[in-house]
Structure formats: structure tokens, C-alpha cells
Short mmCIF file of C-alpha atoms in Angstrom, two decimals:
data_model
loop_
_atom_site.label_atom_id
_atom_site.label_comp_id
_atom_site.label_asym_id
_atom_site.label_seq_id
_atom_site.Cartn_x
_atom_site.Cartn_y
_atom_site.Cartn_z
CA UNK A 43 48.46 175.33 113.70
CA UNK A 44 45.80 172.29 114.77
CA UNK A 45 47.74 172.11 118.26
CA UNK A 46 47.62 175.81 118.76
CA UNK A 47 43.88 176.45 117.99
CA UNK A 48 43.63 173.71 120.58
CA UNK A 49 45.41 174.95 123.17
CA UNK A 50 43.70 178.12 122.84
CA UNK A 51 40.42 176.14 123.13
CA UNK A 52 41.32 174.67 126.30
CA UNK A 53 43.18 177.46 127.58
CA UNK A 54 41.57 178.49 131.19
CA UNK A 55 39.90 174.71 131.90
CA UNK A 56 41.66 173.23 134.93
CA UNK A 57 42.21 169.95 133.12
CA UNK A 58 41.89 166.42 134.56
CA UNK A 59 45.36 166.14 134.27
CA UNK A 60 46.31 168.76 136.58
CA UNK A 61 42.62 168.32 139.31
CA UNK A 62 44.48 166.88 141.74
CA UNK A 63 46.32 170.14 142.46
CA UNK A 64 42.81 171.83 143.31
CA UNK A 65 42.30 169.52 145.80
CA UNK A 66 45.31 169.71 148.03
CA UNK A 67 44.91 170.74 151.73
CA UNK A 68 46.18 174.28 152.51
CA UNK A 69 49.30 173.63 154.80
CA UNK A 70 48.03 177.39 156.79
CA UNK A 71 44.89 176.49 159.04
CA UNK A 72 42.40 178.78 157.76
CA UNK A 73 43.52 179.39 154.37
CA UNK A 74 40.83 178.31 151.64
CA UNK A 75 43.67 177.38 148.92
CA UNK A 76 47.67 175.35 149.20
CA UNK A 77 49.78 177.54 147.43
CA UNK A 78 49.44 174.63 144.52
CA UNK A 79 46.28 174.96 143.79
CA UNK A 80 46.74 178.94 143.86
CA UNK A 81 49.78 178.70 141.57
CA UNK A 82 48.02 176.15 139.38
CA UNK A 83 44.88 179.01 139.02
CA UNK A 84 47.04 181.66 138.34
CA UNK A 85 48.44 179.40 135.79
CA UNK A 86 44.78 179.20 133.82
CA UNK A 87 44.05 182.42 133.98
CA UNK A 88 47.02 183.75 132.73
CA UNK A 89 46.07 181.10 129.54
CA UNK A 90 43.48 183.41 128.92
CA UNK A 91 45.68 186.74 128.64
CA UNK A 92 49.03 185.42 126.97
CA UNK A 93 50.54 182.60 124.39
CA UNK A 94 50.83 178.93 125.71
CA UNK A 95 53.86 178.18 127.37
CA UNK A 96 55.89 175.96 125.24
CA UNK A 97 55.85 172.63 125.82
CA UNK A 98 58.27 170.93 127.53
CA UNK A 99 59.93 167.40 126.70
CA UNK A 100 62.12 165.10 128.36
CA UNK A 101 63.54 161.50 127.62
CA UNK A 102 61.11 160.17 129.54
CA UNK A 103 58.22 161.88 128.21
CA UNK A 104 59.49 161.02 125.00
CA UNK A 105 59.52 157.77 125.51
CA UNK A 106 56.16 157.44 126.84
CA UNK A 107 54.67 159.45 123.29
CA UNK A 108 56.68 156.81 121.00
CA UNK A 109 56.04 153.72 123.32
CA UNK A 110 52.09 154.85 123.70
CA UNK A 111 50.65 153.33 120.53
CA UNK A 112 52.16 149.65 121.69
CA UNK A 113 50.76 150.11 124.76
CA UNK A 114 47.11 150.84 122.66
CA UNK A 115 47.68 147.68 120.77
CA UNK A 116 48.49 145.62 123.65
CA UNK A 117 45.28 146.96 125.53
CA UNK A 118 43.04 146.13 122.43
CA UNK A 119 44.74 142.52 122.80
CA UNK A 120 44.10 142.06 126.11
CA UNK A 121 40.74 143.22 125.96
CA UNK A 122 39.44 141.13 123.17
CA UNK A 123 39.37 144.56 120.77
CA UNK A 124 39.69 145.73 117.34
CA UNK A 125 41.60 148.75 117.39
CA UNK A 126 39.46 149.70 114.56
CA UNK A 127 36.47 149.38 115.97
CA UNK A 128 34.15 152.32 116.03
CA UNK A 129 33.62 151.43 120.47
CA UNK A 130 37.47 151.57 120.29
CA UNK A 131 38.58 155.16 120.66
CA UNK A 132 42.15 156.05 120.82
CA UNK A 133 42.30 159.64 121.43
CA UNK A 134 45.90 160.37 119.93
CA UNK A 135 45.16 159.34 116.83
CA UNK A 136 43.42 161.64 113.87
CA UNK A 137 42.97 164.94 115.92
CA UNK A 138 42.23 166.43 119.20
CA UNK A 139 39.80 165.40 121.75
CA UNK A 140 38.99 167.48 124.19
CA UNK A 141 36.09 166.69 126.71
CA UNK A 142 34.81 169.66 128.57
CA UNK A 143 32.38 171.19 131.11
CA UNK A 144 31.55 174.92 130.80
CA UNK A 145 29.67 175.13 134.21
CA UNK A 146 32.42 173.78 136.23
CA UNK A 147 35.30 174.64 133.71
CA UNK A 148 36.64 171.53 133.48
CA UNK A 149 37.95 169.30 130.74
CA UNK A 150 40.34 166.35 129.98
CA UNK A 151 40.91 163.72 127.22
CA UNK A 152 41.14 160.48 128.56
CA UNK A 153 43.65 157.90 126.34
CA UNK A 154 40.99 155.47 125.14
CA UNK A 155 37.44 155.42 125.01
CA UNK A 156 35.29 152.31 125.19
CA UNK A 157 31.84 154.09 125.01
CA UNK A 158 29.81 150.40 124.80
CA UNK A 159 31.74 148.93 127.64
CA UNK A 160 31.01 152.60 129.79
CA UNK A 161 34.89 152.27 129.83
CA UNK A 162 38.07 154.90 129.75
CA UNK A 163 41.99 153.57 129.96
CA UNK A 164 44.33 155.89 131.34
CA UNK A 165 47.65 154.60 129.91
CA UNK A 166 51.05 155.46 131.71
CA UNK A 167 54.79 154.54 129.93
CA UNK A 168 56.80 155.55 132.55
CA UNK A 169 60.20 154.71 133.41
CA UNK A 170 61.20 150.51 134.72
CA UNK A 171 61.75 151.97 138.20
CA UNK A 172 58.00 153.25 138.53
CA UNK A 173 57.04 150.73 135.95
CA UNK A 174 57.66 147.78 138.31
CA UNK A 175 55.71 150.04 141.28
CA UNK A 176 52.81 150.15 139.18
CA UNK A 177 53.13 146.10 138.71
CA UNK A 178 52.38 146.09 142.47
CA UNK A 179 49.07 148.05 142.70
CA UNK A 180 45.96 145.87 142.89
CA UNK A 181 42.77 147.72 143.51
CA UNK A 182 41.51 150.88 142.88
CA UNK A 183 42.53 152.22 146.51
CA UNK A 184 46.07 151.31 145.95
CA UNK A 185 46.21 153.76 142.57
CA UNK A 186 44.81 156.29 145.37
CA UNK A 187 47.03 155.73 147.73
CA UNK A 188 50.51 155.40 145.54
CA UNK A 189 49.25 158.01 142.86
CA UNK A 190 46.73 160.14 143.60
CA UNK A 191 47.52 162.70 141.12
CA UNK A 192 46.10 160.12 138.19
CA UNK A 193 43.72 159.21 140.56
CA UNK A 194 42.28 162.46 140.21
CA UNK A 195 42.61 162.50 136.42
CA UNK A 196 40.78 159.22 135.84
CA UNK A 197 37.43 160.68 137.84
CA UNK A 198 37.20 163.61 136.12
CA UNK A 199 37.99 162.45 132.47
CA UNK A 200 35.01 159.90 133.97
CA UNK A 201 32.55 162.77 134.82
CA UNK A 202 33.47 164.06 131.59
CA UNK A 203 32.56 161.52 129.40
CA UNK A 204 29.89 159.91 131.53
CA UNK A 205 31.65 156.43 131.83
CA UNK A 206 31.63 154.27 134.91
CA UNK A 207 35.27 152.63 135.18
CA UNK A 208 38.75 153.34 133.92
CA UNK A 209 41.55 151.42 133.56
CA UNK A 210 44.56 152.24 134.71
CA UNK A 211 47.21 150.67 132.71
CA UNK A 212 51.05 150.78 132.76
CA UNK A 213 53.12 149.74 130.20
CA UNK A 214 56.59 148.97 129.46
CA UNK A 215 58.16 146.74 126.89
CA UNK A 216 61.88 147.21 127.85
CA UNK A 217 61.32 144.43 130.46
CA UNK A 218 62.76 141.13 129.38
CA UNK A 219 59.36 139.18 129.91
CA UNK A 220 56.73 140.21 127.87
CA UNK A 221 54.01 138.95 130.77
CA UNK A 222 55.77 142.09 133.11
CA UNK A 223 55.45 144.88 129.82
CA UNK A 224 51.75 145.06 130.41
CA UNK A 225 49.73 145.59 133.86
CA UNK A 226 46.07 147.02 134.54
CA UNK A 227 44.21 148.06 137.62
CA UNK A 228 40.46 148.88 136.92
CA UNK A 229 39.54 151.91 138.92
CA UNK A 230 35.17 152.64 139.29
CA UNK A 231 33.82 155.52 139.47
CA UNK A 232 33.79 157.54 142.80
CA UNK A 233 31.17 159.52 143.13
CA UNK A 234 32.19 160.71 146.42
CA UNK A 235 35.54 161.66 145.41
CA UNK A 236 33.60 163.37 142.10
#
């Protein structure tokens, strides 16, 4: 019943998850909208005026919710942290979190939350095959470039908490070296993208 009351909270917020599809040229010259960022509207609004869809689960995504919390620990590791620390903030664990802004009806929950470092981590477990093309990004403009879509969700769950980096971290401990299971690309704020 704690999931559901949350959905309903967040129901009609374009989340930071989804941003990017707001921001997709219209393929029609003149038209204001794509027809993704129309369908993703219609999608909010209708939040408002019927049940959450339910939601939907595949191997993968699996996966990536029961490989997650290694991911966490190997973070903390790597950044020198205590997982219990009170700066150390994984949002998964002990409730919802749920940033939001009313006036622009926006919200997200980034994965972690370093609030003394001014630090989020956006933490990915996908598959090996996009798993080793994440090992290749290096900068913040090559997340842009090969996946704009989390791009998009790392500067808003930014604006939202009022943080000035992210890290954008892949993980995946089914390769056979440990030193490829783990690799991070921090990402600043954009204030021109925001």
C-alpha cells in the first residue's frame, strides 16, 4: 500500500526519468511538440484520472533491482564511504524518496545522495553488451552523446536536489575481472541544458 500512496503522489510530475522525452525535436516543422513528448503528456495526465499502470518487469530489469545494492556498496568503496553514514543516502533503502517541484511539476529520485560532497550517483546495471559501452564513455559529453535519455535524468534529479555533479556509474559483476564490474563518469551540472 506504501508503493501505491506513492505513485499516487507522483502521479502527473513528468519525472527525471522520463525529461528527456519533453525535449525531443518535433519531426513536423512548425509543430510545438514530437509525438513523444505528446504521448508522454497524455501519459501524466491520464495519472491524474485513472489507477497506475502496472508495472512492468523484465530479466533485465530484474537484474538491475537485485544487482543494485552491490553496485551501492561498491560506490561507497570507491568513494572512501560508509554506507551508513548520515551524507550517504541510498534512496532504495527504508522508503520512498521523491524530490519534487510544484511550479514546474517536476520530480525524480536520484539513486544516491551525497548532500556534503553537493553529489548525486545515477547507478545503471544493465546488460554486458551495454555494460562494456558504458566502460568506454569518458566525460560528461560522451554520456550526452551515447545516452542522452540519462543525461536528462541526472540534470533534473540535480535541479531537484540542488547538487552540483552526478555520477554516472555502471555496474556489472558478471564480468570475469572485478576492475571491468565497476566504471564512473562524473557528469556537472549544466545549467544551460537545465
Amino acid at each position: 500500500e506504501e508503493k501505491e500512496d506513492w505513485k499516487k503522489f507522483r502521479a502527473g510530475f513528468f519525472t527525471a526519468s522520463e525529461i528527456s522525452k519533453l525535449l525531443t525535436e518535433p519531426r513536423k516543422k512548425g509543430e510545438l511538440l514530437s509525438v513523444g513528448a505528446k504521448t508522454y503528456i497524455k501519459s501524466c495526465v491520464s495519472e491524474l484520472f485513472a489507477p497506475p499502470k502496472p508495472d512492468f518487469y523484465n530479466s533485465a530489469m530484474e537484474h538491475g533491482t537485485e544487482t543494485e545494492p552491490f553496485a551501492v556498496m561498491r560506490v561507497a568503496r570507491e568513494l572512501g564511504k560508509d554506507m551508513h553514514d548520515d551524507n550517504f543516502i541510498y534512496t532504495s533503502e527504508g522508503g520512498f524518496v521523491f524530490y519534487y517541484n510544484e511550479e514546474y511539476n517536476l520530480g525524480g529520485t536520484p539513486d544516491l545522495i551525497l548532500f556534503d560532497d553537493k553529489m548525486i550517483c545515477e547507478i545503471k546495471c544493465p546488460t554486458s553488451d551495454t555494460h562494456l559501452d558504458y566502460l568506454l564513455l569518458e566525460n560528461a559529453e560522451d554520456v550526452y552523446d551515447a545516452v542522452p535519455n540519462y543525461y536528462g535524468q541526472m540534470q533534473l534529479n540535480m535541479f531537484l536536489t540542488e547538487t552540483d555533479k552526478c555520477l554516472f556509474i555502471s555496474y556489472d559483476n558478471r564480468f570475469y575481472d572485478e576492475a571491468h564490474h565497476y566504471h564512473s563518469v562524473l557528469v556537472p551540472r549544466d545549467e544551460n541544458y537545465i
